[in-house]
Tab-separated table of C-alpha atoms and ligand atoms in Angstrom:
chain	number	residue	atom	x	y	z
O	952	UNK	CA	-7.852	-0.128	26.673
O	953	UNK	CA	-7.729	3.663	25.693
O	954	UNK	CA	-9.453	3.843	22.449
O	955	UNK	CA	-12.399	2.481	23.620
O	956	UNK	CA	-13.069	5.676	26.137
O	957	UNK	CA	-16.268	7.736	24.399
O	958	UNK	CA	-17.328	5.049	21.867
O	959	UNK	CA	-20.064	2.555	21.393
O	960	UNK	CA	-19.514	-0.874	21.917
O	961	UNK	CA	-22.454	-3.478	21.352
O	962	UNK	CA	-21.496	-7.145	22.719
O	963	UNK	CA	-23.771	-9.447	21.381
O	964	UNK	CA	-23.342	-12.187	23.666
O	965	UNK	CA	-24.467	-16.213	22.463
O	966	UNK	CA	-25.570	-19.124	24.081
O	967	UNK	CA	-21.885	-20.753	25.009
O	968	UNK	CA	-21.323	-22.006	28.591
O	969	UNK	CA	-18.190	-18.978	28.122
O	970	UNK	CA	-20.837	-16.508	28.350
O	971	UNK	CA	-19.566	-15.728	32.100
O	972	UNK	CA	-15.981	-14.402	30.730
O	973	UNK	CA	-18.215	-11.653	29.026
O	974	UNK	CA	-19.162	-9.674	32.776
O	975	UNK	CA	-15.509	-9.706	33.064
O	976	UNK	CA	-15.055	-7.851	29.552
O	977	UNK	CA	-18.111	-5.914	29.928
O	978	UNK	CA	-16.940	-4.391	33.628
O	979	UNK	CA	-13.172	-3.703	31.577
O	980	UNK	CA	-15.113	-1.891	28.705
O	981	UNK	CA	-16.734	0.256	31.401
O	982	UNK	CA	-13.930	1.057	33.445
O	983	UNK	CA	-11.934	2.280	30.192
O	984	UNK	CA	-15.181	4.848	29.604
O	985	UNK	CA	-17.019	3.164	26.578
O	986	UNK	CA	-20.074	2.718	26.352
O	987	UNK	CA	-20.777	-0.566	26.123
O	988	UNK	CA	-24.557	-1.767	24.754
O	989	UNK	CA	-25.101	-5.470	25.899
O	990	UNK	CA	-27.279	-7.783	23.695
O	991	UNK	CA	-28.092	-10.898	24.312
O	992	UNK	CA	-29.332	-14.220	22.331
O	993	UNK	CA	-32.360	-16.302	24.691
O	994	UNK	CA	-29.870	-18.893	24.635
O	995	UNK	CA	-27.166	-16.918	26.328
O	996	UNK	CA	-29.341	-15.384	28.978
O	997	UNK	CA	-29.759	-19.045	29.902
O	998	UNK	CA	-26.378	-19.290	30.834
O	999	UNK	CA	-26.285	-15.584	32.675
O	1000	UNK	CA	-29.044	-13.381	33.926
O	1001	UNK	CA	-29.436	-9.931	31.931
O	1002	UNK	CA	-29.791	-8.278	35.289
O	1003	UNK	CA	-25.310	-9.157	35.670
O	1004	UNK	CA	-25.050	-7.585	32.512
O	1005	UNK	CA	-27.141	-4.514	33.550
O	1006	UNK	CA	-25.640	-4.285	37.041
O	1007	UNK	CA	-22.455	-3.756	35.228
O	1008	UNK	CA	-23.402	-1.287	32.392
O	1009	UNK	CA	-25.823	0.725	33.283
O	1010	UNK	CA	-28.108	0.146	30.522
O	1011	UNK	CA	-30.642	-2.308	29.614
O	1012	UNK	CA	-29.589	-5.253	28.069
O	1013	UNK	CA	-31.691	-6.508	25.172
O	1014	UNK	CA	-32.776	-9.321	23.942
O	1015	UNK	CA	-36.588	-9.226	22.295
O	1016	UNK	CA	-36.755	-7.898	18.632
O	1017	UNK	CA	-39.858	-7.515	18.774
O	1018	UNK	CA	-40.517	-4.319	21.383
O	1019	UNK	CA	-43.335	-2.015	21.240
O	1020	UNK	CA	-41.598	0.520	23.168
O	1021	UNK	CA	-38.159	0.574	21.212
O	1022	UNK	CA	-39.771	-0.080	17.451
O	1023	UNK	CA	-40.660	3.625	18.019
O	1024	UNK	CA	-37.538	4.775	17.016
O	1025	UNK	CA	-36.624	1.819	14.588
O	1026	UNK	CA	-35.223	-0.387	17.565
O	1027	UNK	CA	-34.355	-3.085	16.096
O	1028	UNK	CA	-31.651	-2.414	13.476
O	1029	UNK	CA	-30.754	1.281	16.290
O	1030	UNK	CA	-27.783	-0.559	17.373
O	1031	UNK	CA	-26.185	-1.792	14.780
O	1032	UNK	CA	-26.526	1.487	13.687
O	1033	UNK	CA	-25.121	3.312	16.459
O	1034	UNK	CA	-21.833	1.124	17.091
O	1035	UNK	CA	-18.654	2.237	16.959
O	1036	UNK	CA	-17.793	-1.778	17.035
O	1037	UNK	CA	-19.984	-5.167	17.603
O	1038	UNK	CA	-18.185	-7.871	19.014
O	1039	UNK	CA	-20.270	-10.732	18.876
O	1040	UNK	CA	-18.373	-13.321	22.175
O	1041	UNK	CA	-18.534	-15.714	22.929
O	1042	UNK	CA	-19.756	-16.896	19.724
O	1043	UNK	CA	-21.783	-20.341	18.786
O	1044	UNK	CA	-21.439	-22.447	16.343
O	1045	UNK	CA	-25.182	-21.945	15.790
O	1046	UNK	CA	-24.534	-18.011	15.776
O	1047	UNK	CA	-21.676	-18.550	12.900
O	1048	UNK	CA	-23.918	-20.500	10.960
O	1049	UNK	CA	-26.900	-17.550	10.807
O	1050	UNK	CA	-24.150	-14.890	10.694
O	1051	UNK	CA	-23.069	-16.451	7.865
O	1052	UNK	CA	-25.734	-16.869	6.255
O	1053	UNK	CA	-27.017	-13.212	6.401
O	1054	UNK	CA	-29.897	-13.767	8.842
O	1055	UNK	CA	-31.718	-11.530	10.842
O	1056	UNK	CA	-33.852	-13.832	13.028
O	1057	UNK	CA	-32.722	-12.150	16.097
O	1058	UNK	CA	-31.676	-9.247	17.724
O	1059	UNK	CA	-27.734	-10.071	17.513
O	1060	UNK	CA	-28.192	-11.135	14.275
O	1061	UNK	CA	-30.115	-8.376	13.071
O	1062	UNK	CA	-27.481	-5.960	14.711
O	1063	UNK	CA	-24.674	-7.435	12.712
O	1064	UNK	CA	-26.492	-7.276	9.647
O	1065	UNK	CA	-27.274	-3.874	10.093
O	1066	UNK	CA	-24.444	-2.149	11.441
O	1067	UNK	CA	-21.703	-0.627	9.335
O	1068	UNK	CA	-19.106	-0.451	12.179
O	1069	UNK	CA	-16.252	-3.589	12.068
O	1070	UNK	CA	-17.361	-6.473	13.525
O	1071	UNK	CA	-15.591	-9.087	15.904
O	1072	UNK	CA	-16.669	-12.536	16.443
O	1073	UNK	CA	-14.653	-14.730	19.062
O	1074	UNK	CA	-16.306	-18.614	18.751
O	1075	UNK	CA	-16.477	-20.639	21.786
O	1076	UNK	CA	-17.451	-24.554	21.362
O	1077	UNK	CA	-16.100	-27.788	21.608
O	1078	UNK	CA	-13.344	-29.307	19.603
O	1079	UNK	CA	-15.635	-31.100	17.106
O	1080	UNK	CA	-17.969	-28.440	16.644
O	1081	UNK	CA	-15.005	-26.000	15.789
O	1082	UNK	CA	-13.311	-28.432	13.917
O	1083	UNK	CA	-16.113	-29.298	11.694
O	1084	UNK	CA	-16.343	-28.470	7.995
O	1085	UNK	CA	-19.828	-26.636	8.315
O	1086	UNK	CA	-18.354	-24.106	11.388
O	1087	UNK	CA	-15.431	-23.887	9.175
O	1088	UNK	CA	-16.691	-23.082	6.179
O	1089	UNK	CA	-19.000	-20.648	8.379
O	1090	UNK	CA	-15.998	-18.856	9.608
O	1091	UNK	CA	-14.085	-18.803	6.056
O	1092	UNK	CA	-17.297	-16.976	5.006
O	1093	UNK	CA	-17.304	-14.455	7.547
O	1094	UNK	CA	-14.080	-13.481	7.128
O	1095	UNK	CA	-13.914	-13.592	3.194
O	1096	UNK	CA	-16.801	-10.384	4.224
O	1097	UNK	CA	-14.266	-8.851	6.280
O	1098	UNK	CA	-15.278	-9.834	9.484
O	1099	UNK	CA	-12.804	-10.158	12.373
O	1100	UNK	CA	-12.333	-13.797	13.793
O	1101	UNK	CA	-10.628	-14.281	16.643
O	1102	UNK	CA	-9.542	-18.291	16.795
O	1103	UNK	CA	-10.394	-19.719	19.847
O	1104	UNK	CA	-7.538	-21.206	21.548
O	1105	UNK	CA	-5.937	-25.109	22.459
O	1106	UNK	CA	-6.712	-25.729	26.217
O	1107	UNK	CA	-8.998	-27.518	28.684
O	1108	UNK	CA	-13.019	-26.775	27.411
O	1109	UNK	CA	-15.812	-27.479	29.336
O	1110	UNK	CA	-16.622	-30.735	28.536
O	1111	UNK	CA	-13.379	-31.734	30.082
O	1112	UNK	CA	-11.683	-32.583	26.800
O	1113	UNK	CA	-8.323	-30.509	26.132
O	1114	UNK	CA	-8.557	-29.043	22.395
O	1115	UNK	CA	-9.484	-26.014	20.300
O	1116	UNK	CA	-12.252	-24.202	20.708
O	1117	UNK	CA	-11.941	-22.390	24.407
O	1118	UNK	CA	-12.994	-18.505	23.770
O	1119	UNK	CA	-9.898	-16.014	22.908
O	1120	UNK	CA	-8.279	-14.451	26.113
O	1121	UNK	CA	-9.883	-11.474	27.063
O	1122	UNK	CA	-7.141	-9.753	26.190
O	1123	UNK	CA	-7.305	-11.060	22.623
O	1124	UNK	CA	-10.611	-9.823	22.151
O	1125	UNK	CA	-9.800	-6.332	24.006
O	1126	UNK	CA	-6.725	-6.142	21.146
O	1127	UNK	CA	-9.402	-6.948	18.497
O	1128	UNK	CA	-11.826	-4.235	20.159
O	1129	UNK	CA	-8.521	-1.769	19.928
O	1130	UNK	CA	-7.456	-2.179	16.554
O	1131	UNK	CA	-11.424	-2.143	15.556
O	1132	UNK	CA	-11.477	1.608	16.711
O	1133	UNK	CA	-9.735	3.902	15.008
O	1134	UNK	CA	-6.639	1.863	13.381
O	1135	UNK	CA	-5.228	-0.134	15.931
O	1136	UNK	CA	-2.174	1.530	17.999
O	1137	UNK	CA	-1.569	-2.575	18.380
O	1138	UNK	CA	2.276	-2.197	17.225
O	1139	UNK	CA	2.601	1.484	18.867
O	1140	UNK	CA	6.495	1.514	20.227
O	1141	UNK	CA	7.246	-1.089	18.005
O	1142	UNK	CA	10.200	-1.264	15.175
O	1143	UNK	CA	9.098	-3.400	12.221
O	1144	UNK	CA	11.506	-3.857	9.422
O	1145	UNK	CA	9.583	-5.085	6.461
O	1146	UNK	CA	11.496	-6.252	2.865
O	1147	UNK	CA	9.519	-5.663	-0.050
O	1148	UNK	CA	9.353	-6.909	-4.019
O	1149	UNK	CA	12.479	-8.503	-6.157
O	1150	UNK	CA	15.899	-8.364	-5.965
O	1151	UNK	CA	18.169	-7.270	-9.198
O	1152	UNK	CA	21.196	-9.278	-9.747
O	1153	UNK	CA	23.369	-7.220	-12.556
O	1154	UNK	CA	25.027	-9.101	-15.498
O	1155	UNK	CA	26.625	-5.594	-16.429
O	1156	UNK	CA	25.754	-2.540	-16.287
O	1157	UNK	CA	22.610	-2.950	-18.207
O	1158	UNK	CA	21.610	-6.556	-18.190
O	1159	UNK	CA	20.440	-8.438	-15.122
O	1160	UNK	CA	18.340	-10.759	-13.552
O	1161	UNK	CA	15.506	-10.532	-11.095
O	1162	UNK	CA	11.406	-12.299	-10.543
O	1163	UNK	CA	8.491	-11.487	-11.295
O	1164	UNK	CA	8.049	-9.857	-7.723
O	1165	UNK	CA	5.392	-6.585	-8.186
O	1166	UNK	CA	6.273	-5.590	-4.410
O	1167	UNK	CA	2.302	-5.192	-3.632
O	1168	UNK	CA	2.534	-7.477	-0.671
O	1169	UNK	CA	5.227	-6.092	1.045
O	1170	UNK	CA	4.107	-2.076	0.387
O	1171	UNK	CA	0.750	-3.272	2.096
O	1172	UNK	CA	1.951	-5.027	4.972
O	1173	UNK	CA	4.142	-1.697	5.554
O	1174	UNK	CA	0.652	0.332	5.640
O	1175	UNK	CA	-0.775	-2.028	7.533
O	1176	UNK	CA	1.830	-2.025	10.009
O	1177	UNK	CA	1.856	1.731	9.522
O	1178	UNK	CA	-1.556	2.079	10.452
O	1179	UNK	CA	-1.287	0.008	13.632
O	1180	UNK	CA	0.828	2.526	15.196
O	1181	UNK	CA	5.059	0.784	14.173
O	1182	UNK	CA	7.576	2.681	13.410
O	1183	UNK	CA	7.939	0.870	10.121
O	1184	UNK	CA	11.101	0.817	7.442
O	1185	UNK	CA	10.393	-0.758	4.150
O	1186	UNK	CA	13.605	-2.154	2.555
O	1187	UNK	CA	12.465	-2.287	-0.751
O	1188	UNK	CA	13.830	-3.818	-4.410
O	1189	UNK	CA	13.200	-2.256	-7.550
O	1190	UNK	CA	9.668	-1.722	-8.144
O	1191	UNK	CA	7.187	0.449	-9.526
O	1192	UNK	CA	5.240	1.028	-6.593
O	1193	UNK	CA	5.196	4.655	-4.297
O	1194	UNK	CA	6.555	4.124	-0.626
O	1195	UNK	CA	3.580	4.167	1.934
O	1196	UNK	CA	3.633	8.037	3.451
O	1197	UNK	CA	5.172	7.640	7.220
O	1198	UNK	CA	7.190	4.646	6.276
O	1199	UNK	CA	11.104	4.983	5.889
O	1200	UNK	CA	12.012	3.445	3.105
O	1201	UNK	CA	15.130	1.954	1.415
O	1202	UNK	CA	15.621	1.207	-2.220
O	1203	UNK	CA	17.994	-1.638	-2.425
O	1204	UNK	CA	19.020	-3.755	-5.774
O	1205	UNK	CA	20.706	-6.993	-5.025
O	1206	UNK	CA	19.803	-9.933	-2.426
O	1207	UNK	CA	23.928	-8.581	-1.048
O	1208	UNK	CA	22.515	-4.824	-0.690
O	1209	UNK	CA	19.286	-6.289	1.235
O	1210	UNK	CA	21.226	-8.202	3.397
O	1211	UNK	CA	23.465	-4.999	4.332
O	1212	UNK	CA	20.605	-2.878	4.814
O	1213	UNK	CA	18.470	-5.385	7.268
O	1214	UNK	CA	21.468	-6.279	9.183
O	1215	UNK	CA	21.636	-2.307	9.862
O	1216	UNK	CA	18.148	-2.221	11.372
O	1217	UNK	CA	18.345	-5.908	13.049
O	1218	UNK	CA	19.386	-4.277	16.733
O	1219	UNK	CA	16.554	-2.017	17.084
O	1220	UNK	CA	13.952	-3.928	15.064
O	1221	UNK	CA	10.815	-5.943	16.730
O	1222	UNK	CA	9.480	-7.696	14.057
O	1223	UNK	CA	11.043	-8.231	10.746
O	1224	UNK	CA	8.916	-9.340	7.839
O	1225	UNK	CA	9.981	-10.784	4.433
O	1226	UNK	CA	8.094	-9.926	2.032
O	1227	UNK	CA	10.505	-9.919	-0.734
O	1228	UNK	CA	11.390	-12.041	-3.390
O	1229	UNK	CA	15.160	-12.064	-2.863
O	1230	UNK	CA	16.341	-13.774	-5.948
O	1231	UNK	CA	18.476	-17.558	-5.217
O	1232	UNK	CA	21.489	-16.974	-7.432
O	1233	UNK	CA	23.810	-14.038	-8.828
O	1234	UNK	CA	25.946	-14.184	-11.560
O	1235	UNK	CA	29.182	-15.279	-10.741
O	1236	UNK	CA	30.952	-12.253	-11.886
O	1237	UNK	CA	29.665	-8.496	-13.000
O	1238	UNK	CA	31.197	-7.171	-15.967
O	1239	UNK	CA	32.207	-3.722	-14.974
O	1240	UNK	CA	31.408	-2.439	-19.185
O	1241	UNK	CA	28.293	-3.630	-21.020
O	1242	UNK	CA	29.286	-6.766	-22.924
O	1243	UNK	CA	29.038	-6.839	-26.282
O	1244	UNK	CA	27.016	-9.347	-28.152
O	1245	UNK	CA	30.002	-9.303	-31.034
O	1246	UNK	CA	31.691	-10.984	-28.823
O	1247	UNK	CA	29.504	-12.936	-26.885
O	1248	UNK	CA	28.233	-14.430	-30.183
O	1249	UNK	CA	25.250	-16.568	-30.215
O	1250	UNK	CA	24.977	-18.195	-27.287
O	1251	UNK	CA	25.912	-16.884	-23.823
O	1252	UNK	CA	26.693	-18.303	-21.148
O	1253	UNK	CA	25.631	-17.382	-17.190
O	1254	UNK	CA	27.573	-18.853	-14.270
O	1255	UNK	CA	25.400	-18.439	-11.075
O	1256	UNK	CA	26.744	-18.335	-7.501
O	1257	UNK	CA	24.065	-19.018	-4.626
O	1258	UNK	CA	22.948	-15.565	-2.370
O	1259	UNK	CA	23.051	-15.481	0.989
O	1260	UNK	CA	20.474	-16.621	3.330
O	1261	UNK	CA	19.087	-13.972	4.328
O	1262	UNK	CA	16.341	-15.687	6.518
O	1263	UNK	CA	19.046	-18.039	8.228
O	1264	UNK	CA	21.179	-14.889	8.839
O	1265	UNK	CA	18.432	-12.807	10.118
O	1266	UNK	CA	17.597	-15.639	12.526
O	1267	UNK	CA	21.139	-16.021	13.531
O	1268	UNK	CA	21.979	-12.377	14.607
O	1269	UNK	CA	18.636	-10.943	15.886
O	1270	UNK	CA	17.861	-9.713	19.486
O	1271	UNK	CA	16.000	-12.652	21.769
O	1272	UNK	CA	12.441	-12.007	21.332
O	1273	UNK	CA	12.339	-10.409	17.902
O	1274	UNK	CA	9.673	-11.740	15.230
O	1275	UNK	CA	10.670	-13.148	12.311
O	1276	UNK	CA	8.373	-13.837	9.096
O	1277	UNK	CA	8.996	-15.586	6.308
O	1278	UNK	CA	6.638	-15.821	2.556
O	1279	UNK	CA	6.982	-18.830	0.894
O	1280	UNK	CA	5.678	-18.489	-3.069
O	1281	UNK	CA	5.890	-22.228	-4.622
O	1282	UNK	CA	4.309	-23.222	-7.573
O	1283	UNK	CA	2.642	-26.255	-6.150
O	1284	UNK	CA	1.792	-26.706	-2.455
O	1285	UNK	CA	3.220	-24.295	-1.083
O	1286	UNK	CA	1.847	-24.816	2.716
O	1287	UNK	CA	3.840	-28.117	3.445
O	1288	UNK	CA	6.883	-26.164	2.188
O	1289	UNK	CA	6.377	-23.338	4.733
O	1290	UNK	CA	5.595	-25.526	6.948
O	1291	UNK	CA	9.271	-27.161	6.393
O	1292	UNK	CA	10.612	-23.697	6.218
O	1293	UNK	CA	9.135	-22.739	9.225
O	1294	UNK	CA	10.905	-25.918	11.304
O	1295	UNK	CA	14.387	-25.506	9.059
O	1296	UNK	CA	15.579	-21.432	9.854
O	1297	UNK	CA	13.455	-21.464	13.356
O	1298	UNK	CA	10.553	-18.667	11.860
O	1299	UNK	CA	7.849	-17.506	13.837
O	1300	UNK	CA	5.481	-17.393	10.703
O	1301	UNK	CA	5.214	-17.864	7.511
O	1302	UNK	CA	2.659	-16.986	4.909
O	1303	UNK	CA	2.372	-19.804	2.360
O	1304	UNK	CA	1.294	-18.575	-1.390
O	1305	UNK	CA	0.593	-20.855	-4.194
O	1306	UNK	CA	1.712	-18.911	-6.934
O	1307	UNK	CA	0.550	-20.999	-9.949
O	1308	UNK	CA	-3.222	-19.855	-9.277
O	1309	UNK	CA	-3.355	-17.230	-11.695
O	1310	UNK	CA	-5.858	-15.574	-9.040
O	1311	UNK	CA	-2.828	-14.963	-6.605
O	1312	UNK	CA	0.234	-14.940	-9.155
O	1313	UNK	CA	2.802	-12.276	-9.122
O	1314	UNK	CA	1.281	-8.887	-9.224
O	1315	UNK	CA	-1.896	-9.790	-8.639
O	1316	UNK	CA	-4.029	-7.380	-6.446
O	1317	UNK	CA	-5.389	-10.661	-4.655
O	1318	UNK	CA	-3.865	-13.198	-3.138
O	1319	UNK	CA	-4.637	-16.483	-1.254
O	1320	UNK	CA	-2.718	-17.316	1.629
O	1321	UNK	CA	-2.288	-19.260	4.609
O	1322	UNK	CA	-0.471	-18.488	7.909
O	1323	UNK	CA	1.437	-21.463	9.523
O	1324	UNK	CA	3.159	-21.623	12.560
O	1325	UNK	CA	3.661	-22.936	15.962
O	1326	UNK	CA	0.072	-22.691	16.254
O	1327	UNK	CA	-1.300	-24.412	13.037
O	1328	UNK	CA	-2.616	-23.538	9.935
O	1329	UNK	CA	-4.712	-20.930	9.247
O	1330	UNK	CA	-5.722	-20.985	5.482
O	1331	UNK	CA	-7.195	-17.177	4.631
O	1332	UNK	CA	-9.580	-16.997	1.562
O	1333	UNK	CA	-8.848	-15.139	-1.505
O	1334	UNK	CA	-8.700	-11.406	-0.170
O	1335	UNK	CA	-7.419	-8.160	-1.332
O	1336	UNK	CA	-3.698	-7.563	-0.501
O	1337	UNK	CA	-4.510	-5.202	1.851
O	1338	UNK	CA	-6.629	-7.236	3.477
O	1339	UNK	CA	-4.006	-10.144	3.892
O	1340	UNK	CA	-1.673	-7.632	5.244
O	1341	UNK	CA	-4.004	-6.176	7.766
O	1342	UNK	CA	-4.885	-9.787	9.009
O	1343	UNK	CA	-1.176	-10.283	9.599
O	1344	UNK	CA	-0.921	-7.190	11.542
O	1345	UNK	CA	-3.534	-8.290	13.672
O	1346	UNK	CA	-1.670	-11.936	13.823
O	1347	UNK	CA	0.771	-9.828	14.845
O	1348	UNK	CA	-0.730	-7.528	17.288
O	1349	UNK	CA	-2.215	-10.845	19.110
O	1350	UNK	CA	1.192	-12.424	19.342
O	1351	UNK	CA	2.904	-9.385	20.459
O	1352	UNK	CA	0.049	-9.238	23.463
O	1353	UNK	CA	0.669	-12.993	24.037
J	1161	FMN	C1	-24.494	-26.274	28.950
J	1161	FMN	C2	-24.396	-25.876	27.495
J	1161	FMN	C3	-23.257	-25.328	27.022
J	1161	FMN	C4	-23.150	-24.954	25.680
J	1161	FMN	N1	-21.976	-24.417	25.241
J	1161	FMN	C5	-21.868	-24.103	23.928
J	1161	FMN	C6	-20.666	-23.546	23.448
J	1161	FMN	O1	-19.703	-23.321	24.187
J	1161	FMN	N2	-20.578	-23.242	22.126
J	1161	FMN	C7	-21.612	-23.481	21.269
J	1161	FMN	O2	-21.459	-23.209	20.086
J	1161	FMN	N3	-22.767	-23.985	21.714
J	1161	FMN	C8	-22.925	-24.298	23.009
J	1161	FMN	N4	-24.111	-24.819	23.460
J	1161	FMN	C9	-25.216	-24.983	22.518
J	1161	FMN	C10	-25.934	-23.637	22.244
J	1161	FMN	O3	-26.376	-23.066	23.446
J	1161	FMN	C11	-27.069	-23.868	21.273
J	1161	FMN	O4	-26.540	-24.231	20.005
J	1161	FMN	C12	-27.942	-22.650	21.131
J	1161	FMN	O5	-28.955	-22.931	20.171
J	1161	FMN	C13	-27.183	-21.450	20.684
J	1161	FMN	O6	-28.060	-20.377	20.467
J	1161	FMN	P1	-27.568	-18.907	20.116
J	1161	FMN	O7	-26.488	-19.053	19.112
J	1161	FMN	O8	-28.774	-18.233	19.563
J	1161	FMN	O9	-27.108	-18.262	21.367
J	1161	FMN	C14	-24.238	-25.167	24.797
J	1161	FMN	C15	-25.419	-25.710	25.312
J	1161	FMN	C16	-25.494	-26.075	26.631
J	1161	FMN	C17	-26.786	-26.661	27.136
């Protein structure tokens, strides 16, 4: 880890039998120079004596809200205050629950609720505990509030049973930790091509047609990606959107054009996102002069030819190992279609949008999404674009460290 040299790190550690993985992190967050503040539920000292965590960090591990000696100096809200980043891991079910729910019955709870800094929660718990609509709903919460969740992963738990739930990889949670301070450098060295808003099929030389693509997703993901350190190049369609500074963009018109222009970057790219609404058909022919409606009387006629695929030939011609993502807008349910798009052109991922809620419909600043792919579903809440592109980033940025 290198951003975490000089900064603050509280981990609030819960009652989970994974509480042991946490010396591990906590020795790593030392050795890379941060400072790292461990705080502890009763339950999780049960698994784990303080005195490990102490050994390890130099500092005093806390547990009791209520201190004489620390309530001096407003003790019990000081951390929260002073972190650069909480990471609350391994997580309980039980610590979801009162995280959700805003309470400050304890010292990690209290931390959370009073600390400013970004805050990373990585749950640890058996399969039907995790899988359960109350932890769910719990976890839907947290992150609707911007909290980072880290899924736990499919493997053998404790119990013996082989399922979800076993605590993130510690270097998940160190990627999480990374991109928490300071931006992320989580796609530094990395080429991401991403294809933004509609394409503009031309009738003539004024008439055409296109979607109702604003190009908001795909402008945000390009920040996003920005921001996490890529070397990002935003193909774009028409729209009426600025490019993201630091991003080298391309201002393409037809699904053809796009085609041309991603091919171009295919060789060098890492990860290719798209974003854009490319449209299905062009007209069959383009009438070099504007045609006149004197002679096209009262009824005209369109013949459409299909566009290329781009997906299928992005898939067919990129380097082994490069990412591809797909968006899937339906009006209907749009997750079982990504889910068949995902199988049919071989994606990595694809972000599944119901565009008939008027809540996430073209050119909305919101949007509710869900990620499927290899690994399941993962249904987001309705969040700012930004937000959804920032998450997949930091889908990304996990995968990538995979
Ligand atoms: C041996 C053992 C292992 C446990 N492992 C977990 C676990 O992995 N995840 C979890 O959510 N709860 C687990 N629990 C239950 C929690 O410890 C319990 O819900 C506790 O109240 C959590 O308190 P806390 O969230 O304040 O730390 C375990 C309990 C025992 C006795």
């Amino acid at each position: 880890m290198t951003r975490a040299a000089g900064r603050f790190v509280v981990l609030a550690v819960t009652g989970s039998i994974a509480v042991y993985k946490m010396v591990e992190l906590a020795r790593r967050l030392v050795q890379s120079g941060a400072t790292v503040q461990v705080v502890m539920t009763k339950s999780a000292a049960e698994f784990v004596t303080p005195l490990t965590f102490q050994a390890l960090t130099h500092r005093p591990v806390e547990i009791e809200m209520f201190s004489m000696q620390d309530e001096r100096a407003a003790g019990h809200v000081a951390m929260g205050r002073q972190a650069d980043v909480v990471v609350v891991a391994p997580a309980t079910a039980h610590v979801l629950a009162r995280l959700a729910h805003g309470f400050s019955d304890d010292l990690v709870a209290t931390t959370v609720l009073a600390t400013s800094a970004p805050v990373i929660v990585a749950p640890a718990m058996e399969t039907h505990m995790w899988q359960n609509a109350a932890t769910q709903a719990n976890v839907a919460a947290l992150r609707a509030r911007g909290v980072r969740v880290i899924d736990p992963e499919t493997g053998p738990l404790a119990s013996g049973d082989i399922g979800p739930g076993r605590l993130a990889t510690l270097e998940r949670i160190e990627a999480a930790i990374e991109d928490a301070l300071g931006g992320s450098e989580g796609l530094a060295g990395r080429s991401v091509v991403v294809t933004a808003g509609p394409t503009l099929e031309a009738i003539d030389p004024v008439r055409f047609i296109s979607n109702r693509s604003s190009g908001k997703m795909g402008y945000a993901i390009a920040a996003a990606a920005r921001d996490a350190g890529a070397d990002v190049i935003l193909i774009t369609g028409p729209t009426a959107l600025i490019p993201p500074a630091g991003v080298r963009t391309f201002a393409v018109e037809s699904a053809d054009d796009m085609k041309d222009a991603i091919l171009a970057q295919l060789p060098r790219a890492d990860v290719v996102i798209m974003a854009a609404a490319v449209a299905d058909y062009r007209p069959i022919e383009r009438a070099t002069k504007k045609m006149k409606k004197k002679d096209l009387g009262n009824e005209m006629r369109l013949r459409l030819v299909e566009n290329p695929d781009l997906l299928s030939a992005i898939v067919a011609t990129r380097r082994p190992g490069t990412i591809v993502i797909g968006f899937k807008a339906e009006t209907g349910d749009a997750t079982a279609e990504a889910g068949r798009m995902l199988r049919d052109k071989k994606l990595d991922l694809v972000v599944a949008n119901d565009v008939a809620d008027p809540r996430s419909a073209f050119g909305s600043d919101d949007d509710e999404v869900a990620f499927v792919s290899a690994d399941g579903i993962e249904r987001l809440p309705l969040l700012k674009k930004t937000e959804v592109a920032r998450r997949l980033v930091e889908k990304l940025t996990e995968r990538l460290a995979r």
